[in-house]
C-alpha positions as a LaTeX table, in Angstrom:
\begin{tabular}{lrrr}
\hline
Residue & $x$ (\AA) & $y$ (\AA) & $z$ (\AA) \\
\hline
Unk1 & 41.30 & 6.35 & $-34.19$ \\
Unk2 & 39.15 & 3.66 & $-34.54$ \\
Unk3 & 36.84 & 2.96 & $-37.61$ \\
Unk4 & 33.35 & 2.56 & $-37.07$ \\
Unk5 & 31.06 & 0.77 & $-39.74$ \\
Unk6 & 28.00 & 3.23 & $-40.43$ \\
Unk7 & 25.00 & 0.08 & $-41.01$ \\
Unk8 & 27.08 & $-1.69$ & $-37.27$ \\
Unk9 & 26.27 & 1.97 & $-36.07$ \\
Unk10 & 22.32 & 1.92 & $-37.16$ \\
Unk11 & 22.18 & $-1.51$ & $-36.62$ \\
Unk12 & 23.69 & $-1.06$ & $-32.82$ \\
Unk13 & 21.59 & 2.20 & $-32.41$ \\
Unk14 & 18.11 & 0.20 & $-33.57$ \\
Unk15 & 18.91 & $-2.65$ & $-30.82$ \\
Unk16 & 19.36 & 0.23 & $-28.13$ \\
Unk17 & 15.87 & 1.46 & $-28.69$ \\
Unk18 & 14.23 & $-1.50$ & $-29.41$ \\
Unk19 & 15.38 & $-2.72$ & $-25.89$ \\
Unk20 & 14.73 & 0.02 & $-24.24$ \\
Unk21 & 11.56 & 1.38 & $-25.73$ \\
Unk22 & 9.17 & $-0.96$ & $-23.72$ \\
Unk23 & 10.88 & $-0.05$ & $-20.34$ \\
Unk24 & 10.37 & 3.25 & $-21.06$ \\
Unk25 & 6.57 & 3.06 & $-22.01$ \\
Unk26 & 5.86 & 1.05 & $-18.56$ \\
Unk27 & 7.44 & 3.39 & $-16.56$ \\
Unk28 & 5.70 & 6.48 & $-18.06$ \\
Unk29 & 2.75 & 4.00 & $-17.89$ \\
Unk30 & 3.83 & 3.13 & $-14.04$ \\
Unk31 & 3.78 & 6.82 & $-12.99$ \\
Unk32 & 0.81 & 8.18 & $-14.30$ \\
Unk33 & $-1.45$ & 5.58 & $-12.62$ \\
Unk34 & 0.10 & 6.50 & $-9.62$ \\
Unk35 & $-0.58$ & 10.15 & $-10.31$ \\
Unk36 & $-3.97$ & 8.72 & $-10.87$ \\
Unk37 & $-4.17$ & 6.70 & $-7.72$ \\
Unk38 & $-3.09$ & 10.27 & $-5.68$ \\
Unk39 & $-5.81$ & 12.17 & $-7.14$ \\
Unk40 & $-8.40$ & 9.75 & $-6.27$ \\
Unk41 & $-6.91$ & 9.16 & $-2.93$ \\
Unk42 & $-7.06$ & 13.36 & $-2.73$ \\
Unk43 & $-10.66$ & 13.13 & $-3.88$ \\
Unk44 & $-11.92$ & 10.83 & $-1.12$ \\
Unk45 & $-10.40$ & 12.43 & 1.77 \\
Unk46 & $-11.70$ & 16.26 & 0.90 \\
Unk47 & $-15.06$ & 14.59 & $-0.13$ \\
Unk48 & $-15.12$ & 13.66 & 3.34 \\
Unk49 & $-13.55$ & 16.47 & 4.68 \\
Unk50 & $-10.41$ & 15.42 & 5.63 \\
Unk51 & $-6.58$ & 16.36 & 4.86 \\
Unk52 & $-4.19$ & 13.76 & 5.36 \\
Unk53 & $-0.95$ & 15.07 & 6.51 \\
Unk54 & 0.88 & 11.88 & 6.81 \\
Unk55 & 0.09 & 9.08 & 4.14 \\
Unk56 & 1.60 & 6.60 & 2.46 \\
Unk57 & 1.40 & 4.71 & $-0.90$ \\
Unk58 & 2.88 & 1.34 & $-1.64$ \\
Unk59 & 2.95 & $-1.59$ & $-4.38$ \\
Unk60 & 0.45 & 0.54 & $-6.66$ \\
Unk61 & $-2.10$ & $-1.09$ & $-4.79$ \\
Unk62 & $-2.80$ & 0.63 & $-1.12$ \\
Unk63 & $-3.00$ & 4.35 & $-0.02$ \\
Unk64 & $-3.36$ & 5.22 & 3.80 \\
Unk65 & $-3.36$ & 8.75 & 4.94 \\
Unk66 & $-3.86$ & 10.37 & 8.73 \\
Unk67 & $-6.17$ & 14.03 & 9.21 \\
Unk68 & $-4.36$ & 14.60 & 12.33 \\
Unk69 & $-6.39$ & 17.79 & 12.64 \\
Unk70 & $-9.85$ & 16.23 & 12.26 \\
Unk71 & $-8.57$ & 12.71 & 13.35 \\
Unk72 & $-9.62$ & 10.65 & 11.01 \\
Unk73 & $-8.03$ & 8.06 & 8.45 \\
Unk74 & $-8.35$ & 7.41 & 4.98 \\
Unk75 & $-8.33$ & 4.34 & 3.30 \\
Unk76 & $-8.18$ & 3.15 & $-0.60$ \\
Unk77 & $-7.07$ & $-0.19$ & $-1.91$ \\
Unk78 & $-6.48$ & $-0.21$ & $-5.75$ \\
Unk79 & $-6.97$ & $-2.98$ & $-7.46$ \\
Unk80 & $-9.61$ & $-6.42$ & $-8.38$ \\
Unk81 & $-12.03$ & $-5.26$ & $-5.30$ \\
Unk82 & $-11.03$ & $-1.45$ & $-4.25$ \\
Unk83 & $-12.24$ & $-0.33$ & $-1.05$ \\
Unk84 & $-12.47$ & 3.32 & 0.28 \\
Unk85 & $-12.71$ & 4.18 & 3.77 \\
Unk86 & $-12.70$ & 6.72 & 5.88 \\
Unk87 & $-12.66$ & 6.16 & 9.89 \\
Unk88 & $-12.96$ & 8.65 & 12.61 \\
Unk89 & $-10.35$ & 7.89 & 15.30 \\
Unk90 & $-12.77$ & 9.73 & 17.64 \\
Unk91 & $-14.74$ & 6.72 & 18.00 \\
Unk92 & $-12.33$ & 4.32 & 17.84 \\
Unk93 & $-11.12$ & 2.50 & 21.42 \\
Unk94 & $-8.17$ & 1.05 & 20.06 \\
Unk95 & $-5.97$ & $-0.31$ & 16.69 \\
Unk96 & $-4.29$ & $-3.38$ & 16.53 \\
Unk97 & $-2.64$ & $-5.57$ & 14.16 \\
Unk98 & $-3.97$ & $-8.52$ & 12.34 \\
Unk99 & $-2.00$ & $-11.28$ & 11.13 \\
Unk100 & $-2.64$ & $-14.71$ & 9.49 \\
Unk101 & 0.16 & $-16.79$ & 9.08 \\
Unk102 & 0.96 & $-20.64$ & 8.51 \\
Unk103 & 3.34 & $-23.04$ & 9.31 \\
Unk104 & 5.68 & $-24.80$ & 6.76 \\
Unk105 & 7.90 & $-27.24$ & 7.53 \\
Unk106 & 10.99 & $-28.09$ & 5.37 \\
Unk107 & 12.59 & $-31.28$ & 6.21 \\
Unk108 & 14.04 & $-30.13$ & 9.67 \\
Unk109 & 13.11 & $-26.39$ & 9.08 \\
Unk110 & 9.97 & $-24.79$ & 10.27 \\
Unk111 & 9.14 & $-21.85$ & 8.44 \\
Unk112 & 6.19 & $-19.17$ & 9.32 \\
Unk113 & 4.98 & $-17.39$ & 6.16 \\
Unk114 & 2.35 & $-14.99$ & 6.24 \\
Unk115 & $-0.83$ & $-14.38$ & 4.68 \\
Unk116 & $-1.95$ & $-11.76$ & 5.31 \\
Unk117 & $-1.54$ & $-8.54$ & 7.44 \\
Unk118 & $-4.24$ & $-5.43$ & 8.27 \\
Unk119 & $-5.17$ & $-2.57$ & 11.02 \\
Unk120 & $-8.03$ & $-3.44$ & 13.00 \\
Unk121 & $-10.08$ & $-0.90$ & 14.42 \\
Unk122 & $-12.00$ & $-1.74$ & 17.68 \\
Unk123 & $-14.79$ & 0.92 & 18.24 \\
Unk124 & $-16.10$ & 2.49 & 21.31 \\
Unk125 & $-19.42$ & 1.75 & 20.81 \\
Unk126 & $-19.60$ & $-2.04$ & 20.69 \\
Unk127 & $-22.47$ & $-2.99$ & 18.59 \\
Unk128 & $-19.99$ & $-1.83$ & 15.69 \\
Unk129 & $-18.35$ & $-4.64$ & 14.33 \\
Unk130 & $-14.89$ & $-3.97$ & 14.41 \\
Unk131 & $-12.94$ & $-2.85$ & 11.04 \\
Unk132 & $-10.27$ & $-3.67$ & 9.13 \\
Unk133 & $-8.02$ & $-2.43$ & 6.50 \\
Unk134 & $-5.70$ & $-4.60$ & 4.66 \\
Unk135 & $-1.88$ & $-4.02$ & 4.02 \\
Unk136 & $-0.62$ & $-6.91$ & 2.38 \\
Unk137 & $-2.76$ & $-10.19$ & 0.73 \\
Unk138 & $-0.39$ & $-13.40$ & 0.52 \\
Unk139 & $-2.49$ & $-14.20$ & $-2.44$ \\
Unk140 & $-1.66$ & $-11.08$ & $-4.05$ \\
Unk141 & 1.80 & $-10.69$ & $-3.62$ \\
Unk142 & 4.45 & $-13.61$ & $-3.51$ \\
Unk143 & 6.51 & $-12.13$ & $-1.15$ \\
Unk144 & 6.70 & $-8.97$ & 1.50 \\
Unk145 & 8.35 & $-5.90$ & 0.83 \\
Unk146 & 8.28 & $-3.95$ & 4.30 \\
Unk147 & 4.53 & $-4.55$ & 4.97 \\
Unk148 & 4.65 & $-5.81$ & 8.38 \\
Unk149 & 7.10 & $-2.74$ & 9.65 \\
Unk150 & 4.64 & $-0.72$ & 7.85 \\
Unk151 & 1.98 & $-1.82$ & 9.54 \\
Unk152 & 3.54 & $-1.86$ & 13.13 \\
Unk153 & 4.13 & 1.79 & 12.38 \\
Unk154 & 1.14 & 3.24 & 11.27 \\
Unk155 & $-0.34$ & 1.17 & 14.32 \\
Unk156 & 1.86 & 3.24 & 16.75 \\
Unk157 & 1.19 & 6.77 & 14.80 \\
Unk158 & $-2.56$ & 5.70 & 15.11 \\
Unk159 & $-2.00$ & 5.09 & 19.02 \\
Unk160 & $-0.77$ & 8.68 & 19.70 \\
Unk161 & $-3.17$ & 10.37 & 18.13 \\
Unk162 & $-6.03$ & 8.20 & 19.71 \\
Unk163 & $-3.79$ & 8.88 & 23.27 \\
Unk164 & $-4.03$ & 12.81 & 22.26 \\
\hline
\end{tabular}
């Protein structure tokens, strides 16, 4: 059997947890601002009488939900300069996606890299300014995790409930 040296033990034991101490306080610290960020999303929509049954929360920073009942969608952005919104898809003509992007060119390589993505609401009635809700800032973020499929989806869910 092999002999252990008790003060290697405590010494060994004292690492583990002083490693793994801080990883464990920001995830407990991780979750409950997201259970945070759900009750305030929750709050919003019922404050303005809606239910989302589909929604979706990513990077701790955006929330978007769908009332498919009382057609309407609900917006909040976390963050330096939160938004909350709340648009009824009954007035809405159509949703599309906007996209800023640039050009960068590498000696022989062109790359596109982009800035910034968001759904933009086009209203029936056309002295309302069109509206639009961001899901991914360039100058937030350093890279993209899945925000343009994200967007390109909740685009098409939009469209069939606005073809409904």
């Amino acid at each position: 059997m092999f002999d252990i040296d008790p003060m290697t033990l405590i010494v060994s034991a004292l690492l583990i947890v002083a490693f793994a101490s801080p990883l464990i306080f920001q995830r407990f610290k991780n979750k409950n601002k997201l259970i945070l960020q759900q009750a305030t999303f929750s709050e919003f929509a019922e404050m303005n009488n809606a239910r989302p049954t589909l929604h979706e929360q990513w990077r701790n920073h955006y929330h978007l939900g769908i009332d498919t009942e009382s057609k309407k969608v609900v917006y909040h952005r976390f963050g330096s300069y939160p938004e909350q919104t709340v648009i009824d898809l009954n007035e809405v003509k159509k949703v599309s996606v906007q996209e800023k992007s640039r050009v960068v060119i590498v000696g022989k390589e062109k790359r596109f890299i982009i800035d910034y993505l968001a759904l933009q609401f086009h209203f029936k009635d056309e002295s309302h300014s069109p509206k639009t809700l961001e899901t991914y800032d360039g100058d937030l973020y350093s890279d993209m995790a899945g925000e343009r499929g994200l967007t390109e989806r909740w685009k098409e869910k939009i469209e069939n409930i606005l073809k409904s």
